[in-house]
Amino acid sequence: MEEIQEKNLNSDTITKLDEIVETILGEDKATFTLRDRTSGEILYTYRGERLMRPASNMKILTGAAAIAELGLDYRFKTEIYIDGNVEDHTLNGDIYVKGYGDPTINEAALKRFSEVLRECGILHVSGKLIGDDTYFSGDTLPPGVDDEGETHYYGARISPITMSPNDDFDASTIIVEATAGNIGEKPSFHVIPHLSGLQISNEAKTVDKNAENTLEIRRINNTNQIVITGDIPEGETAKVWVSHENPTKNTLLFFKELCKDAGIRFEQEDSIESGITPSHARLIHAHESRSIAEIFSIFMKLSNNSIADIFLKTMGKQKHGTGDYEHGLKVVRAYLEKQQIDFATWQFADGSGLSHHNCLHSNGISELLYVLQKEPYFQNFYESLPVGGNINRLVGGTLKDRFLEPELQQRIFAKTGYIHEVNTLAGYVTGKSGKDYIFSIMLEGREEGIPFLDEGLKAIIEAV
């Protein structure tokens, strides 16, 4: 074996770790680093400087930088302005919604915005509903997202004006739920919270309960058309998160519907546009999100891509005045430099790890996990990590169905990662001896890598 370094482990343990790399992880597929959690010393590393795609292990970097640079108390804003006078319950002018990237905007928040308009005496609007989404710049589509990914929640577009269908905070998405009817009938469907300007074509049918479920719910790439196709057996349901085609417009279309429900009418049928809030417009409402401290665990445990890139663009805007990927990644680099992490060979493309152009190595990831322990925000970071084998999804997160064996409970606190042919896992682990370690494992080139990764970590726990 090549490129192996170790210290403070006995020869039997080193031999066992060698065997794990050779027979489970795969010599040509893996990079692996094990550190002493207390001292930070590397105890074992195999190809620890080899660059590999981190997948969602990139969120370790983005998340740590966001806590440090934005702060746990940071809250995202959304502001409502009016430009014009209100006479006889008519706003003779426009309404502006100025967004700052709040991923927690939901139906309740948008309904509150409509109530604020009524409280200002507005029941009729002569002008337009204008979205000011200039806080972020550059492409709304995350780097590396292909045509298919653009339609799914994990590849949702990043906009300063967005909304989430529930408290998972998958920004710029809606949930479409289909329910089987009688055999031969189309399934019924329900949308949470609202179609928001998207359109659904239901071409599916209900089949016998013993038949195969081939139902598919998807948005056609770069359109507002959602199609439901295939067969759904009697008694079954299906739920899919579908991304917005244009988050700013789709969010405002739902807001307009809520205004209508509140008795507020727009004179112009086609009343939604994008634009810049005039300096003379009057602020009538400022909404604040939950704090980063409150949403950070959801972000990490459920590996939320949209929050990662919202964090990244927000850091770029706050620190460099430009809310795009390039300036956000400048902040991440500066953070790593401050932590004295050697990232000279690393490559960055986004904040979520979705792009295949990100490249890190296991020595560096594990080093960052070590130095984070000295930071005042470490407990927030640590508690946000998925816990192996804990079936509560808000505790176990992306590890809730892995490491279920009783002897592994409360041993593994780690961030998962997956993109095509890439599986990663990094965090904190307690060995069979009771000693605590930091680890980083990255696998490439396996179509189904999770079983190898998990069996490898189980064997590592047994060995140390």
JSON list of N, CA, C and O in Angstrom, two decimals, residues 254-286:
[
{"chain": "A", "resi": 254, "resn": "PHE", "atom": "N", "xyz": [-47.82, 33.38, -5.64]},
{"chain": "A", "resi": 254, "resn": "PHE", "atom": "CA", "xyz": [-48.54, 32.88, -4.48]},
{"chain": "A", "resi": 254, "resn": "PHE", "atom": "C", "xyz": [-48.94, 34.03, -3.55]},
{"chain": "A", "resi": 254, "resn": "PHE", "atom": "O", "xyz": [-50.06, 34.07, -3.03]},
{"chain": "A", "resi": 255, "resn": "PHE", "atom": "N", "xyz": [-48.03, 34.98, -3.35]},
{"chain": "A", "resi": 255, "resn": "PHE", "atom": "CA", "xyz": [-48.34, 36.15, -2.54]},
{"chain": "A", "resi": 255, "resn": "PHE", "atom": "C", "xyz": [-49.55, 36.89, -3.11]},
{"chain": "A", "resi": 255, "resn": "PHE", "atom": "O", "xyz": [-50.45, 37.31, -2.37]},
{"chain": "A", "resi": 256, "resn": "LYS", "atom": "N", "xyz": [-49.59, 37.02, -4.42]},
{"chain": "A", "resi": 256, "resn": "LYS", "atom": "CA", "xyz": [-50.73, 37.70, -5.05]},
{"chain": "A", "resi": 256, "resn": "LYS", "atom": "C", "xyz": [-52.04, 36.95, -4.78]},
{"chain": "A", "resi": 256, "resn": "LYS", "atom": "O", "xyz": [-53.09, 37.57, -4.54]},
{"chain": "A", "resi": 257, "resn": "GLU", "atom": "N", "xyz": [-51.99, 35.63, -4.81]},
{"chain": "A", "resi": 257, "resn": "GLU", "atom": "CA", "xyz": [-53.18, 34.84, -4.51]},
{"chain": "A", "resi": 257, "resn": "GLU", "atom": "C", "xyz": [-53.63, 35.05, -3.07]},
{"chain": "A", "resi": 257, "resn": "GLU", "atom": "O", "xyz": [-54.83, 35.13, -2.79]},
{"chain": "A", "resi": 258, "resn": "LEU", "atom": "N", "xyz": [-52.67, 35.15, -2.15]},
{"chain": "A", "resi": 258, "resn": "LEU", "atom": "CA", "xyz": [-53.03, 35.40, -0.76]},
{"chain": "A", "resi": 258, "resn": "LEU", "atom": "C", "xyz": [-53.60, 36.80, -0.57]},
{"chain": "A", "resi": 258, "resn": "LEU", "atom": "O", "xyz": [-54.47, 37.01, 0.29]},
{"chain": "A", "resi": 259, "resn": "CYS", "atom": "N", "xyz": [-53.10, 37.74, -1.36]},
{"chain": "A", "resi": 259, "resn": "CYS", "atom": "CA", "xyz": [-53.69, 39.09, -1.34]},
{"chain": "A", "resi": 259, "resn": "CYS", "atom": "C", "xyz": [-55.15, 39.03, -1.80]},
{"chain": "A", "resi": 259, "resn": "CYS", "atom": "O", "xyz": [-56.03, 39.66, -1.21]},
{"chain": "A", "resi": 260, "resn": "LYS", "atom": "N", "xyz": [-55.39, 38.26, -2.84]},
{"chain": "A", "resi": 260, "resn": "LYS", "atom": "CA", "xyz": [-56.75, 38.10, -3.34]},
{"chain": "A", "resi": 260, "resn": "LYS", "atom": "C", "xyz": [-57.65, 37.51, -2.26]},
{"chain": "A", "resi": 260, "resn": "LYS", "atom": "O", "xyz": [-58.79, 37.97, -2.06]},
{"chain": "A", "resi": 261, "resn": "ASP", "atom": "N", "xyz": [-57.14, 36.50, -1.54]},
{"chain": "A", "resi": 261, "resn": "ASP", "atom": "CA", "xyz": [-57.90, 35.90, -0.45]},
{"chain": "A", "resi": 261, "resn": "ASP", "atom": "C", "xyz": [-58.22, 36.92, 0.64]},
{"chain": "A", "resi": 261, "resn": "ASP", "atom": "O", "xyz": [-59.23, 36.80, 1.34]},
{"chain": "A", "resi": 262, "resn": "ALA", "atom": "N", "xyz": [-57.30, 37.89, 0.79]},
{"chain": "A", "resi": 262, "resn": "ALA", "atom": "CA", "xyz": [-57.48, 38.92, 1.82]},
{"chain": "A", "resi": 262, "resn": "ALA", "atom": "C", "xyz": [-58.34, 40.07, 1.33]},
{"chain": "A", "resi": 262, "resn": "ALA", "atom": "O", "xyz": [-58.52, 41.06, 2.05]},
{"chain": "A", "resi": 263, "resn": "GLY", "atom": "N", "xyz": [-58.85, 39.97, 0.11]},
{"chain": "A", "resi": 263, "resn": "GLY", "atom": "CA", "xyz": [-59.71, 41.02, -0.42]},
{"chain": "A", "resi": 263, "resn": "GLY", "atom": "C", "xyz": [-58.97, 42.14, -1.10]},
{"chain": "A", "resi": 263, "resn": "GLY", "atom": "O", "xyz": [-59.52, 43.24, -1.29]},
{"chain": "A", "resi": 264, "resn": "ILE", "atom": "N", "xyz": [-57.73, 41.90, -1.49]},
{"chain": "A", "resi": 264, "resn": "ILE", "atom": "CA", "xyz": [-56.91, 42.93, -2.17]},
{"chain": "A", "resi": 264, "resn": "ILE", "atom": "C", "xyz": [-56.85, 42.60, -3.66]},
{"chain": "A", "resi": 264, "resn": "ILE", "atom": "O", "xyz": [-56.45, 41.49, -4.03]},
{"chain": "A", "resi": 265, "resn": "ARG", "atom": "N", "xyz": [-57.22, 43.55, -4.50]},
{"chain": "A", "resi": 265, "resn": "ARG", "atom": "CA", "xyz": [-57.27, 43.31, -5.94]},
{"chain": "A", "resi": 265, "resn": "ARG", "atom": "C", "xyz": [-56.23, 44.16, -6.66]},
{"chain": "A", "resi": 265, "resn": "ARG", "atom": "O", "xyz": [-56.00, 45.32, -6.31]},
{"chain": "A", "resi": 266, "resn": "PHE", "atom": "N", "xyz": [-55.63, 43.54, -7.68]},
{"chain": "A", "resi": 266, "resn": "PHE", "atom": "CA", "xyz": [-54.70, 44.26, -8.54]},
{"chain": "A", "resi": 266, "resn": "PHE", "atom": "C", "xyz": [-55.42, 44.64, -9.83]},
{"chain": "A", "resi": 266, "resn": "PHE", "atom": "O", "xyz": [-56.06, 43.79, -10.46]},
{"chain": "A", "resi": 267, "resn": "GLU", "atom": "N", "xyz": [-55.31, 45.90, -10.20]},
{"chain": "A", "resi": 267, "resn": "GLU", "atom": "CA", "xyz": [-55.99, 46.39, -11.40]},
{"chain": "A", "resi": 267, "resn": "GLU", "atom": "C", "xyz": [-55.45, 45.72, -12.65]},
{"chain": "A", "resi": 267, "resn": "GLU", "atom": "O", "xyz": [-56.18, 45.44, -13.59]},
{"chain": "A", "resi": 268, "resn": "GLN", "atom": "N", "xyz": [-54.13, 45.46, -12.67]},
{"chain": "A", "resi": 268, "resn": "GLN", "atom": "CA", "xyz": [-53.49, 44.87, -13.84]},
{"chain": "A", "resi": 268, "resn": "GLN", "atom": "C", "xyz": [-53.42, 43.35, -13.68]},
{"chain": "A", "resi": 268, "resn": "GLN", "atom": "O", "xyz": [-52.92, 42.85, -12.67]},
{"chain": "A", "resi": 269, "resn": "GLU", "atom": "N", "xyz": [-53.90, 42.65, -14.67]},
{"chain": "A", "resi": 269, "resn": "GLU", "atom": "CA", "xyz": [-53.90, 41.19, -14.61]},
{"chain": "A", "resi": 269, "resn": "GLU", "atom": "C", "xyz": [-52.48, 40.66, -14.58]},
{"chain": "A", "resi": 269, "resn": "GLU", "atom": "O", "xyz": [-52.13, 39.80, -13.76]},
{"chain": "A", "resi": 270, "resn": "ASP", "atom": "N", "xyz": [-51.65, 41.16, -15.48]},
{"chain": "A", "resi": 270, "resn": "ASP", "atom": "CA", "xyz": [-50.25, 40.74, -15.54]},
{"chain": "A", "resi": 270, "resn": "ASP", "atom": "C", "xyz": [-49.44, 41.75, -14.72]},
{"chain": "A", "resi": 270, "resn": "ASP", "atom": "O", "xyz": [-48.81, 42.66, -15.26]},
{"chain": "A", "resi": 271, "resn": "SER", "atom": "N", "xyz": [-49.46, 41.56, -13.40]},
{"chain": "A", "resi": 271, "resn": "SER", "atom": "CA", "xyz": [-48.96, 42.62, -12.52]},
{"chain": "A", "resi": 271, "resn": "SER", "atom": "C", "xyz": [-47.63, 42.30, -11.84]},
{"chain": "A", "resi": 271, "resn": "SER", "atom": "O", "xyz": [-47.16, 43.08, -11.02]},
{"chain": "A", "resi": 272, "resn": "ILE", "atom": "N", "xyz": [-47.00, 41.18, -12.18]},
{"chain": "A", "resi": 272, "resn": "ILE", "atom": "CA", "xyz": [-45.78, 40.78, -11.48]},
{"chain": "A", "resi": 272, "resn": "ILE", "atom": "C", "xyz": [-44.56, 41.02, -12.35]},
{"chain": "A", "resi": 272, "resn": "ILE", "atom": "O", "xyz": [-44.50, 40.60, -13.50]},
{"chain": "A", "resi": 273, "resn": "GLU", "atom": "N", "xyz": [-43.57, 41.72, -11.76]},
{"chain": "A", "resi": 273, "resn": "GLU", "atom": "CA", "xyz": [-42.32, 42.02, -12.45]},
{"chain": "A", "resi": 273, "resn": "GLU", "atom": "C", "xyz": [-41.16, 41.92, -11.47]},
{"chain": "A", "resi": 273, "resn": "GLU", "atom": "O", "xyz": [-41.36, 41.82, -10.25]},
{"chain": "A", "resi": 274, "resn": "SER", "atom": "N", "xyz": [-39.95, 42.00, -12.02]},
{"chain": "A", "resi": 274, "resn": "SER", "atom": "CA", "xyz": [-38.76, 42.17, -11.20]},
{"chain": "A", "resi": 274, "resn": "SER", "atom": "C", "xyz": [-38.25, 43.59, -11.37]},
{"chain": "A", "resi": 274, "resn": "SER", "atom": "O", "xyz": [-38.39, 44.18, -12.45]},
{"chain": "A", "resi": 275, "resn": "GLY", "atom": "N", "xyz": [-37.68, 44.16, -10.33]},
{"chain": "A", "resi": 275, "resn": "GLY", "atom": "CA", "xyz": [-37.18, 45.52, -10.42]},
{"chain": "A", "resi": 275, "resn": "GLY", "atom": "C", "xyz": [-36.45, 45.92, -9.16]},
{"chain": "A", "resi": 275, "resn": "GLY", "atom": "O", "xyz": [-36.33, 45.14, -8.21]},
{"chain": "A", "resi": 276, "resn": "ILE", "atom": "N", "xyz": [-35.95, 47.15, -9.15]},
{"chain": "A", "resi": 276, "resn": "ILE", "atom": "CA", "xyz": [-35.20, 47.67, -8.01]},
{"chain": "A", "resi": 276, "resn": "ILE", "atom": "C", "xyz": [-36.09, 48.61, -7.20]},
{"chain": "A", "resi": 276, "resn": "ILE", "atom": "O", "xyz": [-36.77, 49.47, -7.76]},
{"chain": "A", "resi": 277, "resn": "THR", "atom": "N", "xyz": [-36.08, 48.43, -5.91]},
{"chain": "A", "resi": 277, "resn": "THR", "atom": "CA", "xyz": [-36.89, 49.26, -5.03]},
{"chain": "A", "resi": 277, "resn": "THR", "atom": "C", "xyz": [-36.42, 50.71, -5.08]},
{"chain": "A", "resi": 277, "resn": "THR", "atom": "O", "xyz": [-35.23, 50.98, -4.83]},
{"chain": "A", "resi": 278, "resn": "PRO", "atom": "N", "xyz": [-37.27, 51.66, -5.42]},
{"chain": "A", "resi": 278, "resn": "PRO", "atom": "CA", "xyz": [-36.86, 53.07, -5.46]},
{"chain": "A", "resi": 278, "resn": "PRO", "atom": "C", "xyz": [-36.46, 53.57, -4.07]},
{"chain": "A", "resi": 278, "resn": "PRO", "atom": "O", "xyz": [-37.01, 53.12, -3.05]},
{"chain": "A", "resi": 279, "resn": "SER", "atom": "N", "xyz": [-35.54, 54.50, -4.03]},
{"chain": "A", "resi": 279, "resn": "SER", "atom": "CA", "xyz": [-35.07, 55.03, -2.75]},
{"chain": "A", "resi": 279, "resn": "SER", "atom": "C", "xyz": [-36.17, 55.76, -1.99]},
{"chain": "A", "resi": 279, "resn": "SER", "atom": "O", "xyz": [-36.14, 55.84, -0.76]},
{"chain": "A", "resi": 280, "resn": "HIS", "atom": "N", "xyz": [-37.15, 56.27, -2.73]},
{"chain": "A", "resi": 280, "resn": "HIS", "atom": "CA", "xyz": [-38.22, 57.02, -2.08]},
{"chain": "A", "resi": 280, "resn": "HIS", "atom": "C", "xyz": [-39.40, 56.14, -1.65]},
{"chain": "A", "resi": 280, "resn": "HIS", "atom": "O", "xyz": [-40.35, 56.65, -1.04]},
{"chain": "A", "resi": 281, "resn": "ALA", "atom": "N", "xyz": [-39.35, 54.85, -1.96]},
{"chain": "A", "resi": 281, "resn": "ALA", "atom": "CA", "xyz": [-40.44, 53.96, -1.56]},
{"chain": "A", "resi": 281, "resn": "ALA", "atom": "C", "xyz": [-40.51, 53.86, -0.04]},
{"chain": "A", "resi": 281, "resn": "ALA", "atom": "O", "xyz": [-39.49, 53.98, 0.65]},
{"chain": "A", "resi": 282, "resn": "ARG", "atom": "N", "xyz": [-41.70, 53.61, 0.47]},
{"chain": "A", "resi": 282, "resn": "ARG", "atom": "CA", "xyz": [-41.91, 53.61, 1.93]},
{"chain": "A", "resi": 282, "resn": "ARG", "atom": "C", "xyz": [-41.95, 52.18, 2.45]},
{"chain": "A", "resi": 282, "resn": "ARG", "atom": "O", "xyz": [-42.74, 51.36, 2.00]},
{"chain": "A", "resi": 283, "resn": "LEU", "atom": "N", "xyz": [-41.09, 51.91, 3.44]},
{"chain": "A", "resi": 283, "resn": "LEU", "atom": "CA", "xyz": [-41.06, 50.59, 4.08]},
{"chain": "A", "resi": 283, "resn": "LEU", "atom": "C", "xyz": [-42.28, 50.45, 4.99]},
{"chain": "A", "resi": 283, "resn": "LEU", "atom": "O", "xyz": [-42.50, 51.27, 5.88]},
{"chain": "A", "resi": 284, "resn": "ILE", "atom": "N", "xyz": [-43.08, 49.41, 4.77]},
{"chain": "A", "resi": 284, "resn": "ILE", "atom": "CA", "xyz": [-44.25, 49.21, 5.63]},
{"chain": "A", "resi": 284, "resn": "ILE", "atom": "C", "xyz": [-44.15, 47.94, 6.47]},
{"chain": "A", "resi": 284, "resn": "ILE", "atom": "O", "xyz": [-44.93, 47.75, 7.41]},
{"chain": "A", "resi": 285, "resn": "HIS", "atom": "N", "xyz": [-43.19, 47.06, 6.14]},
{"chain": "A", "resi": 285, "resn": "HIS", "atom": "CA", "xyz": [-43.06, 45.83, 6.92]},
{"chain": "A", "resi": 285, "resn": "HIS", "atom": "C", "xyz": [-41.67, 45.24, 6.70]},
{"chain": "A", "resi": 285, "resn": "HIS", "atom": "O", "xyz": [-41.18, 45.19, 5.58]},
{"chain": "A", "resi": 286, "resn": "ALA", "atom": "N", "xyz": [-41.07, 44.78, 7.81]},
{"chain": "A", "resi": 286, "resn": "ALA", "atom": "CA", "xyz": [-39.77, 44.09, 7.73]},
{"chain": "A", "resi": 286, "resn": "ALA", "atom": "C", "xyz": [-39.90, 42.77, 8.48]},
{"chain": "A", "resi": 286, "resn": "ALA", "atom": "O", "xyz": [-40.11, 42.74, 9.69]}
]
